mmCIF file of C-alpha atoms in Angstrom:
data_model
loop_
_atom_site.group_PDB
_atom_site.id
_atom_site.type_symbol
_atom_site.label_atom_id
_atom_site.label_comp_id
_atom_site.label_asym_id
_atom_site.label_seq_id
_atom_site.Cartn_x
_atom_site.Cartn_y
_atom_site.Cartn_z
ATOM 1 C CA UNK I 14 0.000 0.000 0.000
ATOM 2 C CA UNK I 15 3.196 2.515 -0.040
ATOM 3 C CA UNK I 16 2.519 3.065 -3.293
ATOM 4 C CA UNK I 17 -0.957 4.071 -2.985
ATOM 5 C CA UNK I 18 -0.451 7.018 -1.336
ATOM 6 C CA UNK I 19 1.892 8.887 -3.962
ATOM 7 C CA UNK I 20 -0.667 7.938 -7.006
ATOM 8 C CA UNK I 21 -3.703 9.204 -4.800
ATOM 9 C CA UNK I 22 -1.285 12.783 -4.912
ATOM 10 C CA UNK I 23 -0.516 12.523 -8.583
ATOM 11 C CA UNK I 24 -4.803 11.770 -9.271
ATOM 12 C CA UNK I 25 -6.053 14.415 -7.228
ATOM 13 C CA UNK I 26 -3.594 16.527 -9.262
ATOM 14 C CA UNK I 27 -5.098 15.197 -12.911
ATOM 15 C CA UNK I 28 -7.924 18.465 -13.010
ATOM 16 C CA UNK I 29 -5.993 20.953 -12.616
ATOM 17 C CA UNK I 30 -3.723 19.787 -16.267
ATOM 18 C CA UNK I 31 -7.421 20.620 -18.109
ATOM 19 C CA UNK I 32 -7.615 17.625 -19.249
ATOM 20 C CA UNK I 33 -10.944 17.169 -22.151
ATOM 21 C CA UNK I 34 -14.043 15.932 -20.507
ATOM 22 C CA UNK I 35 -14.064 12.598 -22.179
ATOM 23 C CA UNK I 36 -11.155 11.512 -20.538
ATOM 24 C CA UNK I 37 -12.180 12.829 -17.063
ATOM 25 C CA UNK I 38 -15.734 11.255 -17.485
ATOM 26 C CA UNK I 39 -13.663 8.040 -17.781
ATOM 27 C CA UNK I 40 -11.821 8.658 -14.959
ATOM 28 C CA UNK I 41 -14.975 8.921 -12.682
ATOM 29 C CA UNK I 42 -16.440 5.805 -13.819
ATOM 30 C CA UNK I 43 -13.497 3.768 -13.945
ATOM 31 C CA UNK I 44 -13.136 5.459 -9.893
ATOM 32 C CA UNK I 45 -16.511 4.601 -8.953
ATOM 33 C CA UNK I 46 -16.896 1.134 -10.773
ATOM 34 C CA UNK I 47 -13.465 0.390 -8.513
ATOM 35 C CA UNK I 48 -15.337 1.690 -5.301
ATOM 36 C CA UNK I 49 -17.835 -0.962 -6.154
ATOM 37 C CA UNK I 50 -15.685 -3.521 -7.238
ATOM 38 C CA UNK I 51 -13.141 -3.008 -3.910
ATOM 39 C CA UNK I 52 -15.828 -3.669 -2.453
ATOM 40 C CA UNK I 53 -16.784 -7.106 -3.698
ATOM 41 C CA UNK I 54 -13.395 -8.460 -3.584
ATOM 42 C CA UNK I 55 -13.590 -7.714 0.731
ATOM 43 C CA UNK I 56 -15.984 -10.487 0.596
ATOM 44 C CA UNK I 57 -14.927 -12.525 -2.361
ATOM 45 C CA UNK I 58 -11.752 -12.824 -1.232
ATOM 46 C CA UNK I 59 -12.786 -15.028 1.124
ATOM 47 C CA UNK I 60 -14.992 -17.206 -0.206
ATOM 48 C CA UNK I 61 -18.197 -15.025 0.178
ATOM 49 C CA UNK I 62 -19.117 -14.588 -3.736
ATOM 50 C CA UNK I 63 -21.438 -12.793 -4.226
ATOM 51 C CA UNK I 64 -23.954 -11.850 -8.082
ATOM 52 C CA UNK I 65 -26.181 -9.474 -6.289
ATOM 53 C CA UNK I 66 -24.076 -6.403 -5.679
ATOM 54 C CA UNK I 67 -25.820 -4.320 -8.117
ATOM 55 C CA UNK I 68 -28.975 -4.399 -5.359
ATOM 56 C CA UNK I 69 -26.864 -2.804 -3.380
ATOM 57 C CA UNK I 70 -25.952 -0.148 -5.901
ATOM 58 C CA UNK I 71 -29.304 0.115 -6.594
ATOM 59 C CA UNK I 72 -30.836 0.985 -3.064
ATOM 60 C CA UNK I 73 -27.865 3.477 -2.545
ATOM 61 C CA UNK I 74 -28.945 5.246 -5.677
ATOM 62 C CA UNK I 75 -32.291 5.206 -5.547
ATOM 63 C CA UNK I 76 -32.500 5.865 -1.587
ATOM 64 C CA UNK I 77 -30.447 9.138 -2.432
ATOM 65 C CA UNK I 78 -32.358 10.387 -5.552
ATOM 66 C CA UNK I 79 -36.033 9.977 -3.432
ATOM 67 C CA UNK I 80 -34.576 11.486 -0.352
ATOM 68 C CA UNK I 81 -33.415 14.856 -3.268
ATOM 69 C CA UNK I 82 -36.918 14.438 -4.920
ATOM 70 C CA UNK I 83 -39.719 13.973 -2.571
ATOM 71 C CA UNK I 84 -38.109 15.460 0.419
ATOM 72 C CA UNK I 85 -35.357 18.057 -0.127
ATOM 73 C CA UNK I 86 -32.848 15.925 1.890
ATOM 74 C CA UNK I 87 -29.774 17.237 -0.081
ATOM 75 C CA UNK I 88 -27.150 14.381 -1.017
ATOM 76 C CA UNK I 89 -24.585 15.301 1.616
ATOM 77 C CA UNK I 90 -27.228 13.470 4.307
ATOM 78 C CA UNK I 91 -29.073 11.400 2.055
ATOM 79 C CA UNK I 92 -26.296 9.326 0.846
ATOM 80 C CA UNK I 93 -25.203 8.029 3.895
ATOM 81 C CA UNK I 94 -28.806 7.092 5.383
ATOM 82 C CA UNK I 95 -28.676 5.589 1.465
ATOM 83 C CA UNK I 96 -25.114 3.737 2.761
ATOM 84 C CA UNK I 97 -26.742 2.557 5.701
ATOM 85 C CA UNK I 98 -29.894 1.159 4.757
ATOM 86 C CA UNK I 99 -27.918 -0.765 2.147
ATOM 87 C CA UNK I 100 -25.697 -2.030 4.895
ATOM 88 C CA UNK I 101 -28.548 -3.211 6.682
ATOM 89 C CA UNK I 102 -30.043 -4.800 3.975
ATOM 90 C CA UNK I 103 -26.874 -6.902 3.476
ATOM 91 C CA UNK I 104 -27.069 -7.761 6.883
ATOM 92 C CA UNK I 105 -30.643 -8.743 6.534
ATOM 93 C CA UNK I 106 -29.864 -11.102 4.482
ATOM 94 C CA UNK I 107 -26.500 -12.429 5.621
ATOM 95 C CA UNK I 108 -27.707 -13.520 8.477
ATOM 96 C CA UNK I 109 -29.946 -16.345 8.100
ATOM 97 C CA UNK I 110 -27.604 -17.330 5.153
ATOM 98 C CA UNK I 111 -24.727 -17.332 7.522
ATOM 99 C CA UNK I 112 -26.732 -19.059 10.663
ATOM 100 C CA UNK I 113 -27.931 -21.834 8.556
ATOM 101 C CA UNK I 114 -24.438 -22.187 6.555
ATOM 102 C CA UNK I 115 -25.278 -21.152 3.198
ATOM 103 C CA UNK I 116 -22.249 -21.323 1.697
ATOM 104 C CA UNK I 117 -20.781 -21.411 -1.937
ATOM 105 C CA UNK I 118 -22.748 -21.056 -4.574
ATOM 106 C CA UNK I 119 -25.730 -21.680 -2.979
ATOM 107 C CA UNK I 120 -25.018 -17.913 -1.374
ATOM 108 C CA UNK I 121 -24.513 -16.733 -4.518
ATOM 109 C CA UNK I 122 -27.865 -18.073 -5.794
ATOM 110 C CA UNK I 123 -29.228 -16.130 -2.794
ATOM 111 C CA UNK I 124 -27.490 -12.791 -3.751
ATOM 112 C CA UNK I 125 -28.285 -13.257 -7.299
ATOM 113 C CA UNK I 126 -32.347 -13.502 -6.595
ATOM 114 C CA UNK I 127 -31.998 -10.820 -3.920
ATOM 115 C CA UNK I 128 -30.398 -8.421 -6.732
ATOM 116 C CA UNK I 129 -33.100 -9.375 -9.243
ATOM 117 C CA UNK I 130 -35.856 -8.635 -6.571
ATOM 118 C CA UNK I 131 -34.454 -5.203 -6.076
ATOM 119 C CA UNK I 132 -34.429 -4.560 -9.334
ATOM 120 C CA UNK I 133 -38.145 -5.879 -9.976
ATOM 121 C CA UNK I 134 -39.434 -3.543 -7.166
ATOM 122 C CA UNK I 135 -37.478 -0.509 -8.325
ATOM 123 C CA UNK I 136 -39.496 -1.332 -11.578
ATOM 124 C CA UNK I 137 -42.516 -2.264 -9.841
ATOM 125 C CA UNK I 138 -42.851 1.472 -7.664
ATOM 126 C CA UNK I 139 -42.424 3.133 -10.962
ATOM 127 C CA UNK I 140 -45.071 5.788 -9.462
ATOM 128 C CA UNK I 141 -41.612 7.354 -7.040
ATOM 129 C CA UNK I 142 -39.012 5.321 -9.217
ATOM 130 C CA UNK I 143 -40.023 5.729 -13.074
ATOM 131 C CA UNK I 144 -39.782 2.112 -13.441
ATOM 132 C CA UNK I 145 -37.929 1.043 -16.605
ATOM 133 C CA UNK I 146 -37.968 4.469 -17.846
ATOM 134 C CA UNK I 147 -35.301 5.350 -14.925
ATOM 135 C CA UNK I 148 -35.141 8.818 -13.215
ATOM 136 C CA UNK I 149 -33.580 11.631 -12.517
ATOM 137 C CA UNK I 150 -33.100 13.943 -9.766
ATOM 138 C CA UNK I 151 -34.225 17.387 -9.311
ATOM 139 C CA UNK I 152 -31.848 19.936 -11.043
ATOM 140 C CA UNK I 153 -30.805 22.911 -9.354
ATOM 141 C CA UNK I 154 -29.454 26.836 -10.397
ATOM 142 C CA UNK I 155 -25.718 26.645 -10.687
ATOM 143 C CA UNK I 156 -25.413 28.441 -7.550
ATOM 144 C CA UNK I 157 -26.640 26.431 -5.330
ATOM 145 C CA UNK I 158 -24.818 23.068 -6.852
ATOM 146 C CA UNK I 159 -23.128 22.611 -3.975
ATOM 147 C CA UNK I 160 -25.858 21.823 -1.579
ATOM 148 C CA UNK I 161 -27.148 19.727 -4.487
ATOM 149 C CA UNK I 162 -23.724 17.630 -4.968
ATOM 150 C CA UNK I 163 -24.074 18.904 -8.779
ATOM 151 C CA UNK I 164 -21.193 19.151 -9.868
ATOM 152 C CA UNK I 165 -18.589 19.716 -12.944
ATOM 153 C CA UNK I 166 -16.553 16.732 -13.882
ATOM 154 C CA UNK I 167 -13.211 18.304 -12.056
ATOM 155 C CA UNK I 168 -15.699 18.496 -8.956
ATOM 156 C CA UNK I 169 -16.595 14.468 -9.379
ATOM 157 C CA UNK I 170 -13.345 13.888 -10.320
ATOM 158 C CA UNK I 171 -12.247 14.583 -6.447
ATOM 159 C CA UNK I 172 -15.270 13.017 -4.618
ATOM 160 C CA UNK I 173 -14.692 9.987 -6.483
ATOM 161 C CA UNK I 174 -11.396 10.108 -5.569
ATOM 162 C CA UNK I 175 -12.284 10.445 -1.836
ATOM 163 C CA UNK I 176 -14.525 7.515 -1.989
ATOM 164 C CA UNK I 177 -12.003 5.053 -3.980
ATOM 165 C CA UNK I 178 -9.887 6.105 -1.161
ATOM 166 C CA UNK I 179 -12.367 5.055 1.467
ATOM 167 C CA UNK I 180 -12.303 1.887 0.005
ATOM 168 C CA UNK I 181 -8.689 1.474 -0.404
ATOM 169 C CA UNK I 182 -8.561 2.475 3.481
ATOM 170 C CA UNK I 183 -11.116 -0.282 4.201
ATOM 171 C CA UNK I 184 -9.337 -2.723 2.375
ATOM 172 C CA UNK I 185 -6.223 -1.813 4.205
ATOM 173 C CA UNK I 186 -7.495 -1.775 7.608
ATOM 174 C CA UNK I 187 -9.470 -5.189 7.514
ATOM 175 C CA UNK I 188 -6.383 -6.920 5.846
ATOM 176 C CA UNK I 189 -4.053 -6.053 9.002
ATOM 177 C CA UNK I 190 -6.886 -6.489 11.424
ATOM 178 C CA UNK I 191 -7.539 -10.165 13.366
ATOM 179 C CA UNK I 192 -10.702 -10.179 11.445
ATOM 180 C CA UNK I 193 -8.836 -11.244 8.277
ATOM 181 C CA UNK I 194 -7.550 -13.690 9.960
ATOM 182 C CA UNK I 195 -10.204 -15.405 11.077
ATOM 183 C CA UNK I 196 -12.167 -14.610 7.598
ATOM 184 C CA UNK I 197 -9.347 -16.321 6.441
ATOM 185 C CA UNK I 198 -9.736 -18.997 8.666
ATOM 186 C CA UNK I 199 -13.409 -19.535 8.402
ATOM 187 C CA UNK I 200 -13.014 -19.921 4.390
ATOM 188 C CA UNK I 201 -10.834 -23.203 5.017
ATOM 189 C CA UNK I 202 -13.298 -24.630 7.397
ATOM 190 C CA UNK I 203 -16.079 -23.010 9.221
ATOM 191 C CA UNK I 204 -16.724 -25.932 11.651
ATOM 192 C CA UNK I 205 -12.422 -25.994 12.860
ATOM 193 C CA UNK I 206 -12.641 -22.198 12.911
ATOM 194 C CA UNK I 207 -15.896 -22.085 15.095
ATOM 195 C CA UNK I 208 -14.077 -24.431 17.041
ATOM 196 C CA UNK I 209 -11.395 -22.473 18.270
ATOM 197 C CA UNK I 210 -13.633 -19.412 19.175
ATOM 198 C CA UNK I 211 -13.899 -17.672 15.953
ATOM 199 C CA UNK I 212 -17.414 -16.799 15.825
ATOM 200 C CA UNK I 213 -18.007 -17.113 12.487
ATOM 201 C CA UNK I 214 -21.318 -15.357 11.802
ATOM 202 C CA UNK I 215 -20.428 -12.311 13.771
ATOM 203 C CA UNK I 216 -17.244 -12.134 11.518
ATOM 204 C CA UNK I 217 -19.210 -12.333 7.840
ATOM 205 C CA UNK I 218 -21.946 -10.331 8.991
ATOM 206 C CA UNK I 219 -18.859 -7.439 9.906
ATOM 207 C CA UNK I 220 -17.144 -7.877 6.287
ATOM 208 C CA UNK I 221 -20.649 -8.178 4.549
ATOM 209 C CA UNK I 222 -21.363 -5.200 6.061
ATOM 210 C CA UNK I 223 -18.319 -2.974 4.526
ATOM 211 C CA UNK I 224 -18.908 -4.663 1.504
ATOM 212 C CA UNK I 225 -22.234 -3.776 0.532
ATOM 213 C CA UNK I 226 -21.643 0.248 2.038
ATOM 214 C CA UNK I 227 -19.051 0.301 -0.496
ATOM 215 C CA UNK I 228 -21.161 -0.640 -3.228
ATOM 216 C CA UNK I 229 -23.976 1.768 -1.965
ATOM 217 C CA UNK I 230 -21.302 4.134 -2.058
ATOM 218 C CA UNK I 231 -20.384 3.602 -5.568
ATOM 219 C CA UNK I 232 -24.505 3.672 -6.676
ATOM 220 C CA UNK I 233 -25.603 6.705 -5.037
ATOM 221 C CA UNK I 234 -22.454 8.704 -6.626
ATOM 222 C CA UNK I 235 -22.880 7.094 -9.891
ATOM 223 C CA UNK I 236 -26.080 8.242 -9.906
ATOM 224 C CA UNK I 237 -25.576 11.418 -8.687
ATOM 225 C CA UNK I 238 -22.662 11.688 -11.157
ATOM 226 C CA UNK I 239 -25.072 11.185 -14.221
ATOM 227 C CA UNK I 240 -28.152 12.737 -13.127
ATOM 228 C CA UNK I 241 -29.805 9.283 -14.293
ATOM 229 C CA UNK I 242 -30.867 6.496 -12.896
ATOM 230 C CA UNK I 243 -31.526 3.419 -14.122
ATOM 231 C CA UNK I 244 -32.505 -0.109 -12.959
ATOM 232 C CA UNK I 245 -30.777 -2.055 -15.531
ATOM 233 C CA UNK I 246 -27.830 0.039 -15.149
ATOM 234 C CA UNK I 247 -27.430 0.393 -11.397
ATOM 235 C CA UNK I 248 -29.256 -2.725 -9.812
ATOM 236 C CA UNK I 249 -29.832 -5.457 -12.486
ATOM 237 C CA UNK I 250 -27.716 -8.284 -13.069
ATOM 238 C CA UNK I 251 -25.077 -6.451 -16.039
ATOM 239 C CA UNK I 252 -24.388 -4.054 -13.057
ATOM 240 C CA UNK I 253 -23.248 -6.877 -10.894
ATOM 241 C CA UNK I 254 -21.891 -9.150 -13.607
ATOM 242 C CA UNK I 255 -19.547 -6.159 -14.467
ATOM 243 C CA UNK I 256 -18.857 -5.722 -10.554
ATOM 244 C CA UNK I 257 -17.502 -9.581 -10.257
ATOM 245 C CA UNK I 258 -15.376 -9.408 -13.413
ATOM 246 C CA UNK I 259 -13.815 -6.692 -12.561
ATOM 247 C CA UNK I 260 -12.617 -7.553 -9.599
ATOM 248 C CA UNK I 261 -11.459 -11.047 -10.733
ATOM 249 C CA UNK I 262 -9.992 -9.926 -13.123
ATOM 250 C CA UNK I 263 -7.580 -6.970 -12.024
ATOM 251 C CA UNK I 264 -7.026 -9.543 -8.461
ATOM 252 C CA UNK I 265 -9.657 -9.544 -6.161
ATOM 253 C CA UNK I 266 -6.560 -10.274 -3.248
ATOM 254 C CA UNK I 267 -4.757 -7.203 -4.000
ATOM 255 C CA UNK I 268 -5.843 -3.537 -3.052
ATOM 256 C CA UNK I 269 -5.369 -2.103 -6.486
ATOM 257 C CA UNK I 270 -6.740 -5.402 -8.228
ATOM 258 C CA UNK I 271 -10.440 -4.162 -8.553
ATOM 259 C CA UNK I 272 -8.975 -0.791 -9.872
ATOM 260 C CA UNK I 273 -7.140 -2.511 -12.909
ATOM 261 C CA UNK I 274 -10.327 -4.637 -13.031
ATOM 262 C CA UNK I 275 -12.508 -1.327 -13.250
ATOM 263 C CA UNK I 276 -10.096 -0.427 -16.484
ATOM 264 C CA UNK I 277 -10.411 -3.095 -18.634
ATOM 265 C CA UNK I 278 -14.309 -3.015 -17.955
ATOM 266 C CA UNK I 279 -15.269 0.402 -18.893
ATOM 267 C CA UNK I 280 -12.083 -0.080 -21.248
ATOM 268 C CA UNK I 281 -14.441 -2.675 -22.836
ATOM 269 C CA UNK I 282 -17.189 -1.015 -22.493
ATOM 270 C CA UNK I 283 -16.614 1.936 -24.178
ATOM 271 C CA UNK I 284 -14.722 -0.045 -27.169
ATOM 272 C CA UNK I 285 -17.724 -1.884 -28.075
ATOM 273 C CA UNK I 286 -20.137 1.236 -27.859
ATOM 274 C CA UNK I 287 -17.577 3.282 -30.269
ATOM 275 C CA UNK I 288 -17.051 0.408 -33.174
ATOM 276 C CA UNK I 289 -20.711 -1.154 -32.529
ATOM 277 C CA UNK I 290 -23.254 1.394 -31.128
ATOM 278 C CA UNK I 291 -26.332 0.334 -30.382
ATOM 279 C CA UNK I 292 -25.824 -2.839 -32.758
ATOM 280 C CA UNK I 293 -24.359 -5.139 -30.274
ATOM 281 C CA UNK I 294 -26.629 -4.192 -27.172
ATOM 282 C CA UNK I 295 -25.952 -6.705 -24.302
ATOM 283 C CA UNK I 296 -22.606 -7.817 -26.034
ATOM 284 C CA UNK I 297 -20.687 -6.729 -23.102
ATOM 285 C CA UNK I 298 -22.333 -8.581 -20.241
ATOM 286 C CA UNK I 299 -21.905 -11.680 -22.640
ATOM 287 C CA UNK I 300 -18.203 -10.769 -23.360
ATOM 288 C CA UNK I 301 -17.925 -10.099 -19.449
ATOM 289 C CA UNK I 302 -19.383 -13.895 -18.243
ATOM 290 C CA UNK I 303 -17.041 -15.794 -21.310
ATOM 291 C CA UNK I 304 -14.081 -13.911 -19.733
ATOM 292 C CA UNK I 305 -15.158 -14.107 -16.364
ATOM 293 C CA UNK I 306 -14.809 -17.981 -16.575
ATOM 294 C CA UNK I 307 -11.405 -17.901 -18.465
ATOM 295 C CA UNK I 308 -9.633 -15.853 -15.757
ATOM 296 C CA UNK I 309 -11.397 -18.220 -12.959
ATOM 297 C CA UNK I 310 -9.868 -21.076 -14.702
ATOM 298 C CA UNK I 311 -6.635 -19.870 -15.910
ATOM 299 C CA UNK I 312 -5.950 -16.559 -13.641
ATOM 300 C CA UNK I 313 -7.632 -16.698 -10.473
ATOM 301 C CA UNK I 314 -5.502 -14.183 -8.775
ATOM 302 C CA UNK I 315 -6.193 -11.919 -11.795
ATOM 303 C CA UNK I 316 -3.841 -10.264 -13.756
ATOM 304 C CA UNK I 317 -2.529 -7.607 -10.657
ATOM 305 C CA UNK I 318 -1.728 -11.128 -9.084
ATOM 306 C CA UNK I 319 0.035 -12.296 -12.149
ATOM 307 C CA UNK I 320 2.050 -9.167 -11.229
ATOM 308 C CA UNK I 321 3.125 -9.507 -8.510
ATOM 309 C CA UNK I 322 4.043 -13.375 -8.526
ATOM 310 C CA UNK I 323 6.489 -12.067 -11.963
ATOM 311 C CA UNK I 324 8.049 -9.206 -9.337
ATOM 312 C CA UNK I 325 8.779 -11.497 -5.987
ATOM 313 C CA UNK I 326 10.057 -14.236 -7.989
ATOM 314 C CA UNK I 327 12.778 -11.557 -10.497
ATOM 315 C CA UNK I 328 12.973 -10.519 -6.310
ATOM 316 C CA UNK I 329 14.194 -13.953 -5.448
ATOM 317 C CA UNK I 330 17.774 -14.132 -5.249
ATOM 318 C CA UNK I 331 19.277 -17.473 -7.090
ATOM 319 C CA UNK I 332 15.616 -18.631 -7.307
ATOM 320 C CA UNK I 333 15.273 -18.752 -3.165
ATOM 321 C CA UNK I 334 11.413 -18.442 -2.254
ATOM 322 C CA UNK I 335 10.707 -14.560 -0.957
ATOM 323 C CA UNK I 336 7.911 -14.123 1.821
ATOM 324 C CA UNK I 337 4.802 -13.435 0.241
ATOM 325 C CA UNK I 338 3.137 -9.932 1.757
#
């Protein structure tokens, strides 16, 4: 994490070289998509996978936008009652998953109906939501875009800058905590860890937790960011597709794994809308699950873990193994 520190100095630095709005828009998403995606990899990491992170987007976003439209709550408070009802949503349904052992992909079943349900009610309460059409919140006068969160693109640029370093700072402080230990632990074997005291359900509700605020996080400023929202886009199953790919495949075990992830996916993404258009809608979610099973087969640690294996063994003096950090 040394490292981290200098680049976060060198991005916060990026606005002020004027750089054309195209490439800053990228910047944003790529951030926020990384926020998201940092935040998948807490749990996936260790066994906790997870398809229904995009609900989590979702009730960030739309908890936010209602909050702006029906009761003046400006974003400053709204998103983070949005970031904790989200977190206690995730709880919600942890729990009984983790009391009765739901484990493997039988949790991810779980997630992946729990997304799909958000999703169908957003659609459903299209009277407050818009439904399919999607939404946006109330515009304000330019000078009062502050209290509104509305923004330029140099503006975003910094808050989501702040927030992909929240994450980072989660990331960091669970990883040298006792909890990652016994997360770590409990992935081997939940029965041996429970047996020496770990107390297993306490310790996945806590990282579930952090996970989904993360991704509530990432919704309610992606939605803020675009004035739009969506429930295809910020709490259907592309959303969380893109999500798991892109932390598997930048390295969902290192800190800046989800951030390489969050390149190549809106690297993707915006490749296929500039030579297809509107010609090959839903390619990318297909392109994303074909490559999302070729890096779990033949790069699970994803390509920042690739990386790093290359740099400890070069490291290695006459080939003698180097303690892995």
């Amino acid at each position: 994490m040394r490292y981290v520190i200098p680049l976060l100095l060198a991005l916060a630095c990026v606005p002020l070289l004027s750089p054309p709005d195209y490439f800053l828009h990228l910047g944003v998403t790529v951030l926020l998509t990384a926020v998201a995606g940092t935040g998948w990899a807490m749990m996936g990491r260790y066994g906790l996978v997870s398809f229904g992170h995009g609900a989590f987007l979702g009730i960030g976003a739309y908890t936010m936008a209602l909050l702006w439209n029906m009761a003046g709550l400006t974003p400053w408070v709204g998103i983070p009652i949005a970031v904790t009802l989200a977190a206690l949503a995730g709880v919600l349904l942890g729990y009984p998953c983790f009391r009765l052992k739901v484990v493997g992909h039988y949790f991810a079943l779980v997630t992946l109906a729990a997304g799909e349900i958000v999703r169908i009610l957003i659609v459903a309460l299209r009277d407050h939501t818009g439904g399919s059409l999607g939404m946006t919140p109330d515009r304000v006068p330019p000078d009062q875009g502050l209290l509104a969160m509305q923004f330029d693109k140099s503006g975003f640029w910094w808050l989501a800058l702040l927030a992909w370093a929240i994450g980072l700072l989660a990331w960091w402080l669970l990883d040298r905590s006792m909890a990652s230990k016994a997360l770590a632990a409990i992935s081997e074997d939940e029965d041996a860890a429970a047996s020496i005291g770990i107390r297993v359900t306490r310790e996945k509700l806590r990282v579930t937790l952090i996970s989904t605020a993360l991704a509530a996080l990432a919704g309610a400023l992606m939605a803020q960011y675009r004035m739009y929202l969506n429930p295809e886009s910020l709490a259907g199953l592309g959303i969380s597709l893109q999500i798991v790919f892109g932390a598997i495949a930048g390295g969902m075990y290192a800190p800046l794994g989800p951030t390489v992830g969050a390149i190549i996916t809106i690297g993707l993404e915006e490749v296929l809308r500039i030579a297809f258009g509107t010609e090959f809608t839903g390619g990318a979610p297909f392109i994303y699950g074909i490559l999302l099973v070729l890096f779990m087969i033949y790069l699970p640690r994803g390509i920042v873990g690739i990386v790093e294996r290359k740099r400890r063994s070069a490291a290695a003096p006459l080939g003698l193994p180097v303690a892995a950090k």
